[in-house]
C-alpha positions as CSV (number, residue, x, y, z in Angstrom):
1,M,98.1,79.5,101.9
2,F,94.8,81.1,100.3
3,A,93.6,84.9,100.8
4,V,91.2,86.3,99.4
5,D,89.9,90.4,99.2
6,V,86.4,90.8,97.8
7,G,86.4,94.2,97.0
8,G,83.0,96.3,95.2
9,T,84.5,96.6,91.7
10,F,87.2,93.0,92.0
11,T,88.1,90.1,93.9
12,D,92.0,89.4,94.7
13,V,92.5,85.9,95.1
14,V,96.3,85.8,96.0
15,A,98.2,81.4,96.5
16,V,101.6,81.2,97.8
17,I,102.7,77.2,95.9
18,N,105.9,75.7,97.0
19,G,106.9,79.2,97.4
20,R,105.7,81.0,94.9
21,I,103.1,83.8,94.8
22,E,100.5,83.5,92.3
23,T,97.4,85.7,91.6
24,A,93.7,86.1,90.3
25,K,91.4,89.2,89.8
26,V,87.8,88.5,89.5
27,S,84.8,90.7,88.9
28,T,83.1,91.3,90.8
29,S,79.5,89.6,91.5
30,Y,76.8,91.6,93.7
31,A,74.1,88.7,92.5
32,D,76.5,86.1,94.0
33,T,79.4,87.1,96.0
34,A,80.9,83.2,97.0
35,A,81.1,83.0,92.5
36,P,84.3,84.8,92.2
37,V,85.5,83.8,95.0
38,L,85.3,79.9,93.8
39,E,86.3,80.9,90.5
40,G,89.5,82.4,91.9
41,A,89.8,79.5,94.2
42,E,89.8,77.2,91.7
43,I,92.2,79.3,88.9
44,L,94.7,78.9,91.0
45,G,94.0,75.3,93.1
46,V,92.7,75.3,96.5
47,A,92.1,71.6,96.8
48,D,95.6,71.4,99.0
49,A,95.6,74.3,100.8
50,P,96.3,74.5,104.3
51,V,94.2,77.5,104.8
52,F,91.8,79.5,103.1
53,N,91.9,83.2,105.0
54,H,89.3,85.8,103.6
55,A,88.5,89.4,104.0
56,S,85.6,91.4,102.7
57,T,83.9,94.7,101.9
58,H,80.7,93.2,101.2
59,G,78.3,94.2,104.4
60,L,80.0,97.8,105.0
61,N,78.7,97.9,100.9
62,A,75.7,97.0,102.4
63,V,75.1,99.8,105.4
64,I,76.6,102.5,102.8
65,T,74.0,101.6,100.2
66,R,71.6,100.5,102.4
67,N,71.0,97.4,101.1
68,L,70.0,96.3,104.4
69,P,68.3,93.0,105.7
70,K,65.2,94.2,107.6
71,I,65.8,93.8,111.2
72,G,63.9,95.0,114.6
73,F,65.1,96.4,118.2
74,L,64.3,96.2,121.3
75,T,65.6,98.2,123.3
76,T,64.3,99.8,127.3
77,D,61.0,101.0,127.3
78,G,61.4,104.8,126.2
79,H,64.8,104.7,125.1
80,R,63.8,103.6,121.3
81,D,65.0,106.9,119.7
82,I,68.3,105.8,120.4
83,L,70.2,105.3,117.0
84,D,68.5,108.3,115.8
85,M,70.2,110.7,118.6
86,G,73.7,108.7,118.5
87,R,76.4,111.4,120.3
88,V,74.9,114.3,118.9
89,W,78.0,115.4,117.3
90,R,78.3,117.2,114.4
91,P,81.3,116.8,111.5
92,A,83.5,119.7,111.6
93,T,82.5,120.4,108.0
94,A,78.5,120.8,109.2
95,I,79.0,123.0,112.3
96,L,77.5,126.1,110.9
97,D,74.9,124.2,108.4
98,P,71.3,124.3,110.0
99,S,70.3,121.8,107.6
100,W,72.1,118.9,107.9
101,R,70.8,116.0,109.2
102,R,72.7,112.3,110.3
103,S,72.9,110.0,107.4
104,F,71.2,107.1,109.4
105,G,68.5,109.8,111.4
106,D,64.8,108.9,110.4
107,A,65.1,112.1,108.3
108,S,67.5,110.3,105.8
109,R,68.6,106.9,105.6
110,P,67.3,104.7,109.2
111,L,69.6,101.9,109.3
112,V,66.3,100.8,111.6
113,P,62.7,102.3,110.8
114,R,61.2,104.2,113.9
115,Y,58.6,101.3,113.8
116,L,60.3,98.7,113.9
117,R,62.4,100.3,117.6
118,R,60.0,98.6,120.1
119,G,60.2,100.1,123.4
120,I,60.6,96.4,126.3
121,A,58.8,97.2,129.9
122,E,62.3,96.4,132.3
123,R,64.7,98.3,134.3
124,L,68.0,98.1,135.7
125,L,70.1,100.1,137.7
126,A,73.8,101.5,136.5
127,D,75.0,98.1,139.0
128,G,73.3,95.9,137.9
129,S,70.3,95.6,139.8
130,V,66.9,95.4,139.0
131,L,64.3,97.8,139.3
132,F,61.7,97.0,137.3
133,E,61.4,93.1,136.8
134,L,61.0,92.3,133.1
135,D,57.6,92.0,131.6
136,E,57.6,89.0,129.6
137,D,53.8,89.2,128.5
138,Q,54.5,93.0,127.4
139,A,58.0,91.9,125.7
140,R,55.7,89.0,123.3
141,Q,53.4,91.7,122.3
142,Q,56.7,94.0,120.5
143,L,57.7,90.7,118.9
144,E,54.3,89.7,117.7
145,V,53.7,92.8,116.0
146,L,57.9,92.5,114.7
147,G,57.1,88.8,113.9
148,R,53.7,91.2,111.2
149,C,56.3,93.0,109.9
150,N,58.1,90.3,108.1
151,V,62.0,91.2,110.3
152,E,64.3,89.1,109.5
153,G,66.9,89.5,113.2
154,I,66.4,91.3,116.2
155,A,69.0,93.2,117.2
156,V,68.2,93.9,121.4
157,C,70.7,96.6,123.9
158,L,68.7,97.0,127.3
159,L,70.6,99.9,129.6
160,N,72.8,98.5,132.0
161,A,72.9,95.4,130.1
162,Y,77.0,95.1,130.3
163,V,76.9,94.5,133.6
164,N,74.0,92.0,134.8
165,P,73.1,90.0,130.8
166,D,69.9,88.5,132.9
167,H,67.2,90.5,130.4
168,E,68.9,89.9,127.2
169,I,69.5,86.4,127.5
170,R,66.0,85.8,128.6
171,L,64.2,88.2,125.7
172,R,66.7,86.6,123.6
173,E,64.9,83.5,124.4
174,L,61.6,84.5,123.5
175,V,62.9,86.2,120.8
176,H,63.0,82.5,119.3
177,E,60.1,81.1,121.0
178,V,57.6,83.7,119.1
179,L,59.9,84.1,115.7
180,G,61.6,81.2,115.5
181,D,64.9,81.0,113.7
182,V,65.5,84.6,113.0
183,A,69.3,85.8,113.7
184,C,69.3,87.7,117.1
185,S,72.4,89.8,118.5
186,I,71.9,90.8,122.0
187,S,74.2,93.4,123.5
188,S,75.7,91.5,127.0
189,E,77.5,89.1,124.8
190,V,78.5,91.4,121.4
191,S,80.0,94.2,123.0
192,P,79.4,94.3,126.8
193,L,81.1,97.7,127.5
194,A,79.5,101.0,129.3
195,K,78.1,103.6,127.1
196,E,74.4,102.9,125.5
197,Y,74.7,104.0,121.9
198,A,77.8,102.7,120.8
199,R,76.7,99.3,121.9
200,A,73.2,99.3,120.4
201,S,75.1,100.4,116.6
202,T,77.6,97.6,117.5
203,T,74.7,95.0,117.8
204,V,72.6,96.6,115.0
205,I,75.1,96.1,112.7
206,D,75.7,92.1,114.1
207,A,72.4,91.6,113.5
208,F,72.7,92.3,110.4
209,M,76.5,90.9,109.2
210,K,74.4,87.7,110.9
211,I,72.0,87.7,108.5
212,I,74.6,88.9,105.2
213,Y,77.2,86.9,106.2
214,G,75.5,83.6,107.6
215,D,74.3,81.8,104.3
216,Y,77.3,83.6,102.8
217,T,79.4,81.4,105.1
218,H,77.8,78.6,104.1
219,R,77.7,78.9,100.5
220,L,81.3,79.6,100.4
221,D,82.4,77.1,103.3
222,H,80.6,73.8,101.2
223,G,81.7,75.7,97.5
224,L,85.5,75.3,98.8
225,K,84.8,71.5,99.9
226,G,83.1,70.8,96.6
227,L,86.8,72.1,95.1
228,G,88.5,69.6,97.1
229,F,89.7,71.9,100.0
230,S,90.0,70.3,103.3
231,G,92.0,73.1,105.6
232,Q,90.9,75.9,107.7
233,L,88.2,78.4,106.6
234,N,89.6,81.9,108.6
235,F,87.8,85.4,108.1
236,A,90.0,88.7,108.7
237,D,88.8,91.2,111.3
238,C,88.8,94.6,111.6
239,A,91.9,94.4,112.2
240,A,92.9,92.3,110.1
241,T,93.3,89.8,112.1
242,L,92.3,86.1,111.3
243,V,89.9,84.0,113.5
244,P,87.9,81.0,112.6
245,A,85.0,81.1,110.0
246,D,82.1,79.5,113.3
247,R,84.0,81.8,115.3
248,A,83.6,85.0,113.0
249,M,80.2,84.3,112.4
250,E,79.2,84.0,116.3
251,Q,80.2,88.6,116.1
252,P,79.9,89.1,113.0
253,F,80.3,92.4,113.7
254,R,83.6,92.1,113.9
255,I,84.7,91.5,110.3
256,V,82.6,94.8,108.5
257,F,85.9,96.9,107.7
258,S,87.9,93.7,107.1
259,G,89.5,94.4,103.7
260,P,90.8,98.0,103.9
261,S,92.8,96.9,106.9
262,A,94.5,93.7,105.7
263,G,96.5,96.3,103.4
264,T,97.9,98.3,106.8
265,V,98.8,94.9,107.9
266,A,100.4,93.8,104.6
267,S,102.3,97.5,104.8
268,A,103.5,97.0,108.0
269,H,104.9,92.8,107.1
270,F,106.9,94.0,104.3
271,G,108.0,97.2,106.5
272,N,109.8,94.9,108.5
273,L,111.7,92.1,106.1
274,I,113.1,95.6,104.8
275,G,113.8,97.4,107.7
276,A,110.9,99.9,107.1
277,T,108.8,100.3,110.3
278,N,108.1,103.8,109.9
279,L,105.1,104.2,107.2
280,L,102.2,106.0,105.7
281,C,100.2,103.6,103.9
282,A,98.2,104.6,100.7
283,D,96.0,102.2,99.2
284,I,93.9,103.8,95.9
285,G,91.3,101.5,94.3
286,G,89.1,103.0,91.8
287,T,86.4,105.0,94.0
288,S,88.7,105.6,97.3
289,C,92.1,106.8,98.8
290,D,92.4,104.1,102.1
291,I,95.2,106.2,104.2
292,S,97.2,104.7,107.9
293,V,99.9,104.8,109.5
294,V,103.0,102.1,111.0
295,V,104.8,103.6,113.1
296,D,108.0,101.3,114.4
297,G,106.1,98.1,113.1
298,S,103.1,97.9,114.1
299,P,99.4,100.1,112.8
300,F,97.6,102.4,115.2
301,V,94.7,100.3,116.2
302,N,91.4,102.2,117.2
303,T,88.9,100.3,119.8
304,S,85.9,101.7,118.1
305,F,85.4,103.3,114.3
306,E,82.6,104.8,112.4
307,L,81.3,103.0,109.7
308,E,79.4,106.4,108.6
309,H,79.6,109.7,110.8
310,D,78.4,108.7,114.6
311,L,77.4,105.5,113.6
312,V,79.8,103.6,115.4
313,V,81.5,99.8,115.9
314,N,82.8,98.9,119.2
315,A,85.7,97.1,117.4
316,L,89.5,97.2,117.9
317,A,90.4,98.4,114.1
318,N,93.2,99.5,111.9
319,D,93.2,103.4,111.7
320,I,91.8,103.7,108.6
321,T,90.7,107.0,107.2
322,A,89.3,107.2,103.8
323,I,89.1,109.9,101.0
324,G,87.2,109.7,97.5
325,A,90.2,109.8,94.9
326,G,90.5,106.9,93.2
327,G,91.0,105.9,89.2
328,G,87.6,106.6,89.0
329,S,86.8,110.1,90.6
330,L,84.8,111.9,88.5
331,V,86.6,115.6,86.9
332,T,83.2,118.4,87.3
333,I,83.6,121.8,87.1
334,G,82.5,123.4,90.2
335,P,80.2,126.5,90.9
336,T,82.7,129.0,90.0
337,G,83.9,127.6,86.7
338,E,87.1,125.2,88.8
339,I,88.4,122.4,87.6
340,Q,87.3,119.6,90.4
341,V,88.1,115.9,90.9
342,G,85.8,113.7,93.4
343,P,84.7,112.6,95.5
344,G,82.2,111.2,93.3
345,S,83.4,107.9,91.2
346,A,82.0,106.5,88.6
347,G,81.9,103.2,89.5
348,A,82.6,99.9,87.8
349,D,79.4,100.4,86.1
350,P,79.6,102.4,83.5
351,G,83.1,103.1,84.4
352,P,85.9,105.8,83.1
353,A,84.8,106.9,79.6
354,C,87.6,105.6,78.4
355,Y,86.2,102.0,79.0
356,G,83.8,102.6,76.5
357,R,81.3,101.3,78.7
358,G,78.6,104.2,78.3
359,G,80.5,107.0,80.7
360,T,80.5,110.2,79.3
361,Q,82.4,112.4,82.9
362,P,86.2,112.3,82.6
363,T,88.2,110.4,85.3
364,T,91.1,110.4,87.1
365,T,91.5,106.7,85.0
366,D,90.9,109.0,81.6
367,T,93.1,112.2,82.5
368,C,95.9,109.6,83.6
369,L,95.2,108.2,79.7
370,L,95.6,110.9,77.9
371,I,98.8,112.1,79.5
372,G,100.5,108.7,78.6
373,I,100.7,107.1,81.4
374,I,98.0,104.3,80.9
375,D,98.8,102.8,77.7
376,A,95.4,102.3,75.9
377,E,96.0,98.5,75.0
378,S,97.6,96.8,78.3
379,F,95.5,98.4,80.8
380,A,94.8,96.0,83.2
381,G,96.8,93.0,81.6
382,G,95.3,93.4,78.4
383,T,91.8,92.4,79.7
384,I,89.9,96.3,78.9
385,E,90.9,98.0,76.0
386,L,90.8,101.3,76.3
387,D,89.4,104.3,73.9
388,R,91.2,107.2,74.0
389,E,88.4,109.2,71.7
390,K,86.1,108.4,73.8
391,A,88.1,110.3,76.6
392,V,89.2,113.7,74.3
393,A,85.1,113.6,73.8
394,A,84.5,113.4,77.7
395,F,87.1,116.8,78.8
396,E,85.8,118.5,75.6
397,G,82.2,118.1,77.2
398,L,83.5,120.1,80.2
399,D,81.1,123.4,80.5
400,C,84.4,125.4,81.4
401,D,86.8,128.1,79.5
402,F,89.9,126.4,80.2
403,S,91.8,125.3,77.0
404,F,92.2,121.6,76.8
405,R,95.5,121.4,77.9
406,Q,94.5,123.4,80.8
407,R,91.3,121.1,81.4
408,V,93.5,117.9,81.5
409,R,96.2,119.2,83.0
410,Y,94.3,120.6,86.1
411,A,92.8,117.8,86.4
412,Y,95.1,116.1,87.2
413,D,96.7,118.5,90.0
414,M,93.3,118.5,91.6
415,A,93.5,114.6,91.8
416,I,97.5,114.7,93.3
417,N,96.8,117.8,95.4
418,N,93.8,115.9,97.2
419,I,95.4,112.5,97.8
420,S,98.7,114.8,99.3
421,E,95.9,116.8,101.4
422,G,94.2,113.7,102.5
423,L,98.0,112.1,103.6
424,L,98.8,115.6,105.7
425,N,95.3,115.2,107.5
426,V,96.2,112.1,108.8
427,A,100.3,112.6,109.3
428,I,99.0,115.6,112.0
429,K,96.8,113.8,113.1
430,N,99.0,111.0,114.6
431,G,101.5,113.4,115.2
432,V,103.7,112.0,112.8
433,D,106.4,113.4,110.6
434,P,105.9,112.9,107.1
435,R,109.7,113.3,106.3
436,D,110.3,110.9,108.3
437,Y,108.4,108.5,107.0
438,T,108.3,105.7,103.5
439,L,105.2,106.4,101.7
440,V,104.0,102.7,101.1
441,A,101.7,102.6,97.6
442,Y,99.0,100.3,96.3
443,G,95.9,99.3,95.0
444,A,95.9,99.7,91.0
445,A,96.2,103.5,90.7
446,G,98.3,103.5,94.2
447,P,101.6,103.6,92.0
448,M,99.8,105.7,89.2
449,L,99.2,108.3,91.1
450,L,101.5,109.2,94.7
451,P,105.0,109.4,93.3
452,A,104.3,113.0,92.3
453,V,102.6,113.3,96.2
454,L,106.7,113.3,96.7
455,D,107.0,117.6,95.9
456,T,104.3,118.4,98.3
457,V,104.0,115.6,101.4
458,R,108.0,115.3,102.0
459,C,108.3,111.8,102.3
460,K,111.5,110.6,102.3
461,E,110.9,108.3,99.2
462,V,107.8,106.1,97.4
463,L,107.5,102.3,98.2
464,I,106.1,100.3,95.5
465,P,105.4,96.7,97.1
466,P,105.4,93.6,94.6
467,Y,101.7,92.6,93.9
468,P,100.3,96.4,94.6
469,G,97.2,95.7,92.5
470,L,96.4,92.4,95.1
471,F,98.5,93.3,98.2
472,S,95.4,93.8,100.4
473,A,95.3,90.0,99.9
474,L,98.6,88.9,100.9
475,G,97.8,91.0,104.0
476,L,95.6,88.7,104.6
477,L,99.0,86.1,104.1
478,A,101.1,88.2,107.6
479,A,98.4,87.7,109.6
480,D,97.9,86.4,113.4
481,Q,95.4,84.2,114.7
482,V,93.9,86.1,117.5
483,Y,91.2,86.1,119.9
484,T,89.6,88.6,121.6
485,A,88.0,89.5,125.3
486,N,86.7,92.3,126.9
487,R,84.7,93.7,129.5
488,S,83.0,97.4,130.5
489,A,83.5,97.9,134.3
490,Y,84.2,101.2,136.3
491,T,86.8,100.1,139.0
492,I,89.6,103.4,140.6
493,L,92.6,101.4,140.4
494,S,93.6,100.3,144.6
495,P,95.0,97.3,146.2
496,E,91.3,96.6,147.5
497,E,89.9,96.3,144.1
498,A,93.2,93.8,143.6
499,S,91.3,90.7,143.6
500,G,88.0,91.7,141.9
501,I,90.3,93.2,138.3
502,D,92.0,89.5,138.6
503,R,88.9,87.8,138.2
504,I,88.0,89.9,135.6
505,F,90.9,89.1,133.5
506,A,91.1,85.3,134.9
507,E,87.4,84.9,133.5
508,M,88.4,86.7,130.4
509,E,91.2,83.9,129.8
510,A,88.6,81.4,130.7
511,Q,86.8,82.2,127.7
512,L,89.1,82.7,125.2
513,R,91.1,79.3,126.6
514,E,87.9,77.6,125.8
515,R,88.2,78.5,121.8
516,L,91.8,77.7,121.8
517,E,92.8,74.1,120.5
518,G,94.4,72.6,123.5
519,D,97.5,71.7,122.1
520,A,98.0,75.6,120.6
521,S,101.0,77.9,121.5
522,V,99.4,81.4,122.1
523,T,100.5,84.5,123.9
524,F,97.9,86.4,125.9
525,E,98.3,90.2,125.8
526,R,96.3,92.2,128.8
527,S,95.8,95.9,128.1
528,F,93.0,98.3,130.1
529,D,91.3,101.2,128.8
530,G,91.1,104.0,131.3
531,H,90.6,107.4,132.6
532,L,92.0,110.2,135.0
533,V,88.8,110.3,137.7
534,G,86.5,113.3,136.1
535,Q,87.7,112.8,132.8
536,S,85.4,111.4,129.6
537,W,87.6,110.0,127.5
538,D,89.5,107.2,128.3
539,T,93.2,106.5,127.1
540,P,93.4,103.1,125.2
541,F,95.2,99.8,125.1
542,V,97.5,100.5,129.2
543,P,99.6,97.9,129.5
544,V,98.9,95.4,132.4
545,P,101.3,93.1,133.8
546,D,101.1,89.0,133.4
547,G,99.7,86.5,136.8
548,T,97.6,87.3,139.7
549,I,96.8,91.0,140.1
550,D,97.6,91.8,143.7
551,A,98.7,95.5,145.0
552,L,101.2,95.2,143.7
553,A,99.9,94.8,140.0
554,V,97.6,97.6,140.8
555,E,100.9,100.3,141.0
556,Q,102.4,98.8,138.1
557,M,98.7,99.5,136.3
558,I,98.1,102.6,137.3
559,A,102.2,103.7,136.8
560,S,101.4,102.5,133.0
561,F,98.8,104.8,132.6
562,H,100.5,107.9,133.4
563,D,103.3,106.9,131.3
564,T,100.3,106.2,128.3
565,Y,99.1,109.1,128.9
566,Q,101.9,111.4,128.7
567,A,102.8,109.3,125.2
568,R,99.6,110.3,123.6
569,S,99.5,113.5,125.5
570,G,101.9,115.3,126.7
571,N,100.3,115.7,129.9
572,R,101.3,113.8,132.9
573,F,98.7,113.9,136.3
574,D,100.3,111.8,138.8
575,Q,98.5,113.1,141.7
576,F,95.2,112.1,140.0
577,P,93.3,108.8,140.4
578,V,93.2,106.5,137.7
579,Q,89.9,104.4,136.5
580,G,89.4,101.4,134.8
581,V,86.7,101.4,132.4
582,T,86.8,98.4,129.8
583,F,89.7,95.6,130.4
584,R,90.5,93.3,127.5
585,V,92.3,90.1,126.5
586,R,94.2,88.8,123.0
587,A,95.3,85.3,122.5
588,V,97.6,85.7,119.6
589,Q,98.1,82.5,117.8
590,D,101.5,82.7,115.5
591,T,100.8,81.4,111.8
592,D,102.9,81.1,108.9
593,K,102.9,84.0,107.0
594,V,103.7,85.0,103.3
595,E,107.4,84.8,102.4
596,Y,108.5,87.1,99.3
597,P,111.6,85.6,97.2
598,E,114.2,87.1,96.9
599,L,115.1,88.9,93.3
600,P,118.6,88.3,91.2
601,G,120.5,90.3,90.6
602,R,122.2,91.1,87.4
603,E,125.1,89.4,85.9
604,D,126.4,91.8,83.5
605,D,126.4,96.0,84.1
606,A,124.0,96.9,81.3
607,G,121.3,97.9,83.5
608,P,117.7,97.5,82.5
609,V,116.9,97.6,79.1
610,P,112.9,99.8,78.1
611,T,110.3,97.7,76.2
612,R,109.6,101.2,74.4
613,T,110.0,105.1,74.3
614,T,106.3,106.9,75.2
615,T,105.8,111.2,75.4
616,L,103.7,112.1,78.5
617,S,102.0,114.7,77.5
618,Y,100.3,118.3,80.0
619,L,103.0,117.7,82.3
620,G,105.3,120.8,81.1
621,A,104.5,124.6,81.1
622,L,101.3,125.0,80.2
623,D,102.0,129.0,79.1
624,D,104.0,127.4,76.1
625,P,101.9,126.0,72.8
626,D,104.6,124.2,71.2
627,E,105.6,122.1,74.7
628,A,106.0,119.0,73.4
629,G,106.0,116.7,76.3
630,Q,108.5,114.6,78.2
631,A,110.0,111.6,76.4
632,A,109.8,109.3,78.4
633,T,111.0,105.6,79.2
634,V,108.7,102.0,79.6
635,F,110.0,99.1,81.5
636,D,108.0,96.1,82.3
637,R,108.2,95.3,85.5
638,E,109.2,91.5,85.8
639,S,112.6,92.2,83.6
640,L,113.7,94.5,86.8
641,R,116.3,92.9,88.7
642,R,117.5,93.7,92.3
643,G,120.0,97.2,91.6
644,D,118.2,98.6,89.0
645,V,118.2,101.9,88.6
646,I,116.0,103.9,86.5
647,E,115.7,107.6,86.1
648,G,112.4,109.9,85.4
649,P,110.3,110.3,83.4
650,S,109.9,107.0,83.0
651,I,107.1,104.1,83.6
652,I,107.2,100.9,84.6
653,A,104.2,98.5,83.8
654,E,103.0,95.4,85.3
655,R,100.0,93.3,84.6
656,L,98.0,94.8,87.1
657,S,99.2,98.2,87.7
658,T,101.6,101.2,86.4
659,T,104.2,102.9,88.1
660,H,105.4,106.5,87.4
661,V,108.5,107.7,87.6
662,G,108.2,111.4,87.6
663,E,111.1,114.1,86.2
664,G,113.4,114.3,88.6
665,Q,112.6,111.1,90.5
666,Q,114.5,108.2,91.1
667,A,113.6,104.8,90.8
668,I,115.5,101.4,92.8
669,V,114.6,97.9,92.6
670,G,115.0,96.4,95.8
671,R,116.0,92.9,97.9
672,Y,112.6,91.6,97.2
673,G,111.6,93.1,94.0
674,E,109.8,96.6,95.7
675,I,110.6,99.7,93.5
676,V,112.3,102.4,95.7
677,I,111.2,106.1,94.3
678,R,113.4,109.5,95.4
679,K,114.2,112.9,95.1
680,K,117.4,113.2,92.9
């Protein structure tokens, strides 16, 4: 089995070959993102693999950087500014800021400039009936304007089209008549859900992704076949469930956020193996720290997510919170002379100062190098030799009154504090007590930084899984293959509505069965999003019974809603009627999953043998100029065995990551080679 996670800096490739986990890390190429994927596949030998599972941040990065193709947007006449208006929400930090502007509005970086957004003469009512028929001549005129603007694709979102798709379907036919074979996404197929703005923004993202991933998928598939691969190419969606590549390209908006979600699935899978089912998951790379929660062995899943503030995508997605805290986070001086770390990042080019590629500002990586947590010669498996003198020069160049010792120490403390604050915010938002949770540390920088948060976050332990630098890619080998269907239909739940609800579920399940192979073994999971009559916000994923929906089943749906509502909000209002809004079906097809080999124990009582000793500087008392630093032992992770106990301060080095066991901490090696760090 093969899996690849295409990141902004590196492309991570993992394979399970004859029960062994093999890994490769290749620099991502922005000029040809398929090239490093194929290079990694060739290195590990993809020819005999039955599956190749793929996740990527390529589409996400294109949206964030606005490196996007030119598309047109068609909507009902008079509503062309729906993309600018959004939901008219401000983030909490901008409520009192009169200069704040939405990041994707015409005032800054619009996804679709206003001149490419055209109104179409037509109007459907909320029940799907036609108020004004589609004016095809006017639609052709607008499409001819967009053709002269050389658009590469079209997104269509008409009012109330989720109830009646006829006008959108005809518009798509006109698009191809006038503009030829361009990418075209219509909201009634992409996201047939209520609430126009979220449907419109999702459809726009889908049109972008069709252009961005269309040629890429063809080149990837052709390249893999050239390497002898004849298995199934799957793409991961935003909940890190797998979809065959050809199906994924039918609705590629679902894969825009696949990379970060895979790490959550990897954490849940590994946690279930070792009996740790309540997890705080933190993936720290070069730029960000992606935080998520697993409760009772399952990730938190949302019905939508934001690529930027108020830029909504209607797709089931693991709940991920990203903060600007990574190995490349810049150390700067604030307006009052204080040390700040992040959210800006040095990125891959020029990178931290110690990379010697032209960076002059210090970063968290420079900080850890000067402290001694990172070894200059063995960093990144020896592929990057770090320059300590450039890191020193970068810190000396900071314009502040702190001594050199203070600059390095405060930079380290601020980096740890930023991560701690992010973890606590996520825990509070999700109503979980960190003291009952295991903190899973992965990503290249996760094991280096996260054990230090035990004093502030107070998780019961920090878990370093095997292959932490490639752990998200391993999550793609722990995911199920899932097909989903959903449909909005505002329905007050009552026995009289049973037949209509049954028809909706029957149609969606029939739609999913058409996508499945005839002998596929699948499990259908039903749910609905609903609210108490009069509410605006929906309670998602309310269970729905299997079989025919009759009067008794509707009563069960109402009871399930009140149970779910009480579990989420702490309140219960049985006297209020319930309105169903969106009905959902998931067809889950089990897949083979990665198995982690058990690590043997030691045959004697000698214990682990360190490879060397080192000194960790700047972690002691800053008011003691003669403080000599902490003496730390250094271990090679590959030499550790199950049951080994390592006392801090210590460093555990491996090819693509470094684990720092702090003073007063103890690390124990587990059954599958995982490292569990606790306070003594």
